[in-house]
Tab-separated table of C-alpha atoms in Angstrom:
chain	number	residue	atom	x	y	z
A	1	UNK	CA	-103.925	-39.932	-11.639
A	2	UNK	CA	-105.825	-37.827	-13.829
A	3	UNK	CA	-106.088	-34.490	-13.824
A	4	UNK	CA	-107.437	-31.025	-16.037
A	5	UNK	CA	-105.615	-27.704	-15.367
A	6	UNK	CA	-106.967	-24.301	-16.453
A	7	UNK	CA	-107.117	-21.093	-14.864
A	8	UNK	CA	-109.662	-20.551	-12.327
A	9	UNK	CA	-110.583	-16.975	-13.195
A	10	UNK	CA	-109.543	-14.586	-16.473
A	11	UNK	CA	-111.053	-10.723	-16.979
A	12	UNK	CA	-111.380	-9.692	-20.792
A	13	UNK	CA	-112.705	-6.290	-22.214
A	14	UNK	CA	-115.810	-5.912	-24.061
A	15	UNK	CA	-115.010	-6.060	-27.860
A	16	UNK	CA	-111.239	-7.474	-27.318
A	17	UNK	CA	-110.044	-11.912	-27.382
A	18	UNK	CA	-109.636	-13.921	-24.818
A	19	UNK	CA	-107.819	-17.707	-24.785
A	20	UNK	CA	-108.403	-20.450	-21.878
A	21	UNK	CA	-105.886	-22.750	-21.726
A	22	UNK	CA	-106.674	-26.391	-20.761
A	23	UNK	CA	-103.550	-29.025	-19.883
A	24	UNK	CA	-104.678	-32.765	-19.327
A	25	UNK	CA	-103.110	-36.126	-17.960
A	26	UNK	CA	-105.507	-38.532	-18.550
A	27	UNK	CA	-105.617	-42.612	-19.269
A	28	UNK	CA	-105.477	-42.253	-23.063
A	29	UNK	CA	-107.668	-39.718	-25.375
A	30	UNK	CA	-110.916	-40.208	-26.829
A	31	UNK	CA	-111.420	-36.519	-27.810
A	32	UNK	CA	-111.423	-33.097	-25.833
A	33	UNK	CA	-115.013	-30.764	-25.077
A	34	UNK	CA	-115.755	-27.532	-23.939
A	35	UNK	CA	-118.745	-26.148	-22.849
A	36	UNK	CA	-119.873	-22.888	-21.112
A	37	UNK	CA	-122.105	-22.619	-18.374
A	38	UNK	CA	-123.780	-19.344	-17.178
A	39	UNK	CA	-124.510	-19.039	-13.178
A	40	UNK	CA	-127.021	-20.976	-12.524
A	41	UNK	CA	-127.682	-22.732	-15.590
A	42	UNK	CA	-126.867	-26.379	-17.118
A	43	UNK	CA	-123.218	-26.593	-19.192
A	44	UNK	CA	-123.847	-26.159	-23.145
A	45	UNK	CA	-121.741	-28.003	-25.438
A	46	UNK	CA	-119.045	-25.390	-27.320
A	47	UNK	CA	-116.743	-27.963	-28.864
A	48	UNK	CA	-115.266	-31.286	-29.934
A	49	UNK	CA	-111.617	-31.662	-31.265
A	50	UNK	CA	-110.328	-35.340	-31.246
A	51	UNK	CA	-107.607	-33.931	-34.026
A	52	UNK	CA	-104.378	-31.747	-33.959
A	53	UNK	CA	-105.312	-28.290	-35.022
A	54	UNK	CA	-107.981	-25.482	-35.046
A	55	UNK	CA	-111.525	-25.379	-35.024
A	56	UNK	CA	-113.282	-22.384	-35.782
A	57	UNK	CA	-117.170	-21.982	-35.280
A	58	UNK	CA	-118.180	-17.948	-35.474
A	59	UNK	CA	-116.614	-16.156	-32.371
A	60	UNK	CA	-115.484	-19.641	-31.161
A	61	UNK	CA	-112.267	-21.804	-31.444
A	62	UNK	CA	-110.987	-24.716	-30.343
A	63	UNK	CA	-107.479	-25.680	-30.468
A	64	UNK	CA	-105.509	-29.199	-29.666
A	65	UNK	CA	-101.773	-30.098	-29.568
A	66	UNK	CA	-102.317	-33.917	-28.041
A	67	UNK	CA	-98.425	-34.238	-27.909
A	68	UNK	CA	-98.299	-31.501	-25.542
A	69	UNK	CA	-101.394	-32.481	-23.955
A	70	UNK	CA	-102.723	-28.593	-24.422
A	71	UNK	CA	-105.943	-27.421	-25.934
A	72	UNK	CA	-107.181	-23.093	-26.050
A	73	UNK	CA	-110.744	-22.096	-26.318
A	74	UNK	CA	-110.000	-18.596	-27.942
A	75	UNK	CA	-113.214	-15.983	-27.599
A	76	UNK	CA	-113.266	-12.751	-29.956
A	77	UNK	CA	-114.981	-9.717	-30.222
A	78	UNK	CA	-116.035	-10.603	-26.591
A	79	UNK	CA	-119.869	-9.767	-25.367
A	80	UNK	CA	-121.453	-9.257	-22.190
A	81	UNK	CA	-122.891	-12.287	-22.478
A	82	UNK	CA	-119.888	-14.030	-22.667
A	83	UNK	CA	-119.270	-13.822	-19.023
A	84	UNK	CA	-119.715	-17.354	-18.149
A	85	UNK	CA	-117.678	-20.068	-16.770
A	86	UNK	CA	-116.019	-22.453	-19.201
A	87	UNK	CA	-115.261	-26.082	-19.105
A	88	UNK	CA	-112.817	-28.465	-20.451
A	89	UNK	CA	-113.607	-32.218	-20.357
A	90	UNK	CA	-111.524	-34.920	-21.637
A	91	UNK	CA	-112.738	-38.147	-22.978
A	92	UNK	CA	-110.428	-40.951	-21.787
A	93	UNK	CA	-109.749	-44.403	-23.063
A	94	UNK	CA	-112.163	-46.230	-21.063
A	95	UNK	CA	-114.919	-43.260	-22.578
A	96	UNK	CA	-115.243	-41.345	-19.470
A	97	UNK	CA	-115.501	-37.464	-19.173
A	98	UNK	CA	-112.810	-35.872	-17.114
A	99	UNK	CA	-113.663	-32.792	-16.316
A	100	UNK	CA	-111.712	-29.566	-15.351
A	101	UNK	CA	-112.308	-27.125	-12.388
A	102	UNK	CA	-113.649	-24.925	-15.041
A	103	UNK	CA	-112.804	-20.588	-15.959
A	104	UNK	CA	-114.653	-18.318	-14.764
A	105	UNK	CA	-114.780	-15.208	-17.783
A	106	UNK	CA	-115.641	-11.795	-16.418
A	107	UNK	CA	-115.811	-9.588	-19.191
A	108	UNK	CA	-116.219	-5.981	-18.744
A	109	UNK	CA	-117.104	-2.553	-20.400
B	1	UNK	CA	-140.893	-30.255	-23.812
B	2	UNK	CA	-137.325	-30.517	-25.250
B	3	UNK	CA	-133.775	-31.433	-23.945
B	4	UNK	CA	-133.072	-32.618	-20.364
B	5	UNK	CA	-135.721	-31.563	-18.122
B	6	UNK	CA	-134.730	-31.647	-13.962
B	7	UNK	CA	-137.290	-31.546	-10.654
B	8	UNK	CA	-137.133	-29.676	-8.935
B	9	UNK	CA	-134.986	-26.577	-9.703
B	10	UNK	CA	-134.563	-26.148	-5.733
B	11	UNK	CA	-134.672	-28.402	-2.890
B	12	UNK	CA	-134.033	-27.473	1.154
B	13	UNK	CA	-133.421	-30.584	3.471
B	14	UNK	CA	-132.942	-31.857	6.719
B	15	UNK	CA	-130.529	-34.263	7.403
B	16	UNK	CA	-133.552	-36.918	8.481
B	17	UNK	CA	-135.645	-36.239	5.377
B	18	UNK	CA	-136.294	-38.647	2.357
B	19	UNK	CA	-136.839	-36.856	-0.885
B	20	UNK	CA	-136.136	-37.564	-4.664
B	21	UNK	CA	-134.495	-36.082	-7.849
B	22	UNK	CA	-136.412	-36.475	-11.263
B	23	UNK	CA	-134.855	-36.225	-14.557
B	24	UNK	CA	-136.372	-36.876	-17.867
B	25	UNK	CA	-134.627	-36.780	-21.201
B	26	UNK	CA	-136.484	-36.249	-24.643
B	27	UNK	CA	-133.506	-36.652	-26.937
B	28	UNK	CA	-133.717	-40.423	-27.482
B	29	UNK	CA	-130.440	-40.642	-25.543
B	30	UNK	CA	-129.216	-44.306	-24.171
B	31	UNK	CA	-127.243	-43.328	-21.699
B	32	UNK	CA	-128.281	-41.228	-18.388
B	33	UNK	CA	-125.485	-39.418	-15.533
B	34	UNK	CA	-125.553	-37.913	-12.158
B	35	UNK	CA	-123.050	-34.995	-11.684
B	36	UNK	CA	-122.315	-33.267	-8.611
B	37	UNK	CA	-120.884	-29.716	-8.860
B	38	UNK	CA	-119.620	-27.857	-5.626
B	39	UNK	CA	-118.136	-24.121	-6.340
B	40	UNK	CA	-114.873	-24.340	-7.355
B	41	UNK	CA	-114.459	-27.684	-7.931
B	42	UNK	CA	-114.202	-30.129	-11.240
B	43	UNK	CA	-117.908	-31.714	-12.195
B	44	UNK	CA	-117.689	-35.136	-9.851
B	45	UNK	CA	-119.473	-37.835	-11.756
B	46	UNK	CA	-121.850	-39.887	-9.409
B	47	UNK	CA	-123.695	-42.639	-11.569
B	48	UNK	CA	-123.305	-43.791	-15.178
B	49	UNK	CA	-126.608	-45.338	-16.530
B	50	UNK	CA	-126.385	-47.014	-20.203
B	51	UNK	CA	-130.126	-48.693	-21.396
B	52	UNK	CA	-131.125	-48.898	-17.904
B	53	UNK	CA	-128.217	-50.390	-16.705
B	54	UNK	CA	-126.155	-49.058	-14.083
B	55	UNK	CA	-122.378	-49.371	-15.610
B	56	UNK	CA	-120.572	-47.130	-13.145
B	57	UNK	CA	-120.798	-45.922	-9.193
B	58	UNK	CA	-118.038	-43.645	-8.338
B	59	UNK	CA	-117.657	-44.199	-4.608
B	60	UNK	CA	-120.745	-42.786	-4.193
B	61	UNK	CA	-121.894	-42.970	-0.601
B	62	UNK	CA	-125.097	-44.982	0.126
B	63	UNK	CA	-127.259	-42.154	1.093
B	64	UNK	CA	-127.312	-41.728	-2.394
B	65	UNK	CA	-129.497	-43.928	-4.346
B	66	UNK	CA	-130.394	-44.244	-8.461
B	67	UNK	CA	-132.950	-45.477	-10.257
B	68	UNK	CA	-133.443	-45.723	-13.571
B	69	UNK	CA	-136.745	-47.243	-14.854
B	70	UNK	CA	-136.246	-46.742	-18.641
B	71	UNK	CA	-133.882	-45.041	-20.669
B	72	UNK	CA	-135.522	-41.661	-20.497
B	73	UNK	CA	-135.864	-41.451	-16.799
B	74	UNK	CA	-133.800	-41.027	-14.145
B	75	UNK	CA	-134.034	-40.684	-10.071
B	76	UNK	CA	-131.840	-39.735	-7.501
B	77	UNK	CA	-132.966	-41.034	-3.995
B	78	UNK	CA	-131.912	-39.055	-1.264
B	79	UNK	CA	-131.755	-39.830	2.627
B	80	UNK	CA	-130.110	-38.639	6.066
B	81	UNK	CA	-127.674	-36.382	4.023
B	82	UNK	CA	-124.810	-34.587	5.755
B	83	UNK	CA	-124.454	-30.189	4.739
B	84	UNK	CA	-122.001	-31.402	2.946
B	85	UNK	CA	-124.289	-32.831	0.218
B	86	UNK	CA	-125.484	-29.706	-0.361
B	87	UNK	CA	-124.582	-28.837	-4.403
B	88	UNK	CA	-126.021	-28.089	-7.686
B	89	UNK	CA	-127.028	-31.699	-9.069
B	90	UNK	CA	-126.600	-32.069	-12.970
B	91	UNK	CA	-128.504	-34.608	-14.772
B	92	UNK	CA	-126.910	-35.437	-18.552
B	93	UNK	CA	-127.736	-37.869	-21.144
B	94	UNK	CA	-125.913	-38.335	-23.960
B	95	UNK	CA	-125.468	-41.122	-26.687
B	96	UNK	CA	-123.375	-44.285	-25.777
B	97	UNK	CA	-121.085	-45.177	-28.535
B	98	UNK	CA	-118.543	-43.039	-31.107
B	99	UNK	CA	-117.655	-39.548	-31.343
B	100	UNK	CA	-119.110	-36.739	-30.873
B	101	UNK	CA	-122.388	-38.955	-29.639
B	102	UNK	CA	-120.665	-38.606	-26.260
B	103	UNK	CA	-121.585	-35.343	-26.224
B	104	UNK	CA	-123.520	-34.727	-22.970
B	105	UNK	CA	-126.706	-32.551	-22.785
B	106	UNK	CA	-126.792	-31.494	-19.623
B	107	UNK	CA	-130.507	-30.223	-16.946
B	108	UNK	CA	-130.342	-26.908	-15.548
B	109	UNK	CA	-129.919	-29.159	-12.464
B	110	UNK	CA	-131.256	-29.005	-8.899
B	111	UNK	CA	-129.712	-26.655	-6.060
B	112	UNK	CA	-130.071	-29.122	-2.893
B	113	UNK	CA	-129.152	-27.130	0.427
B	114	UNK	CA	-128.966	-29.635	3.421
B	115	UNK	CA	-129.860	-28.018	6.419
């Protein structure tokens, strides 16, 4: 089958860095997402890495290893506002999004 | 407006009731998707629209129903649900072909609470 791991919940202080680890097993590789979602609002696209290596975009990066089937979403100089949930999604060979449970990010004070 | 617009933001149901999802894209997207997202649980991909055409129907039971009348548009029909139907539905549209045009914008989504 196919499947996306990554923790269910992580807790991070204000200011410090966080990383969310993502492991897939999926019917070939198309690329890997993330996006956050807030409670009770729609996803937002974070990230797109179809290569080995790290992407950074401000605060944000996005890592891949796709022989180890491992990506990180690494969050610094964490915010309030951060506190969101964060999904991985992989794109498979046949082009369909498989999605993890998603992390929940509580950061506080 | 802008994005991927859902109707309504909440919905409360009996199990005997008829009543429909809306979703309207102004992205010039070409491909439409019905997500269902229960706490705790990975996004669960219902229906796959690409122009118009319905290219995938994950299991979905029956009570469910799509309908998508043009590429910016899409319905979900819903009738004699079961509680546990009751979600957040996600509405997404995205490009159809290369990388990163799969990138899915998502709706905020309608809570549906099946009483």
């Amino acid at each position: 089958g196919q499947n996306i791991d990554q923790p269910t919940e992580m807790t991070a202080t204000e200011g410090a860095i966080v990383q969310i680890n993502c492991t897939y097993q999926t019917s070939g590789f198309n690329g890997l997402f993330w996006y956050q979602q807030h409670a009770g609002e729609a996803p937002t696209f974070l990230s797109y890495n179809v290569l080995d290596g790290l992407e950074e975009k401000g605060r944000f990066s996005s890592f891949l290893s796709r022989s180890k089937g491992y990506s990180y979403l690494l969050l610094k100089e964490l915010q309030m506002k951060d506190s969101a949930s964060y999904l991985c999604a992989v794109l498979n060979s046949n082009y369909q999004l498989i999605w993890g449970a998603g992390t929940k990010l509580i950061i506080k004070p | 407006e802008t994005g991927v617009t859902q109707t309504p933001r909440h919905l409360v149901m009996g199990m005997t009731n008829k009543k429909s999802l809306k979703c309207e894209q102004h992205l010039g997207h070409n491909a439409m998707y019905w997500y269902k997202q229960s706490a705790k649980k990975p996004l669960e991909l219902m229906f796959v629209y690409n122009f118009k055409e319905q290219t995938e129907n994950n299991s979905v039971p029956s009570r469910f129903s799509p309908e998508c009348p043009n590429s910016s548009h899409l319905f979900l029909h819903l009738h004699t649900l079961q509680p546990e139907d009751s979600a957040l539905y996600l509405c997404a549209s995205s490009q159809t072909s290369g990388s990163p045009s799969y990138e899915q914008y998502f709706g905020p989504g309608t809570r549906l609470t099946v009483t």
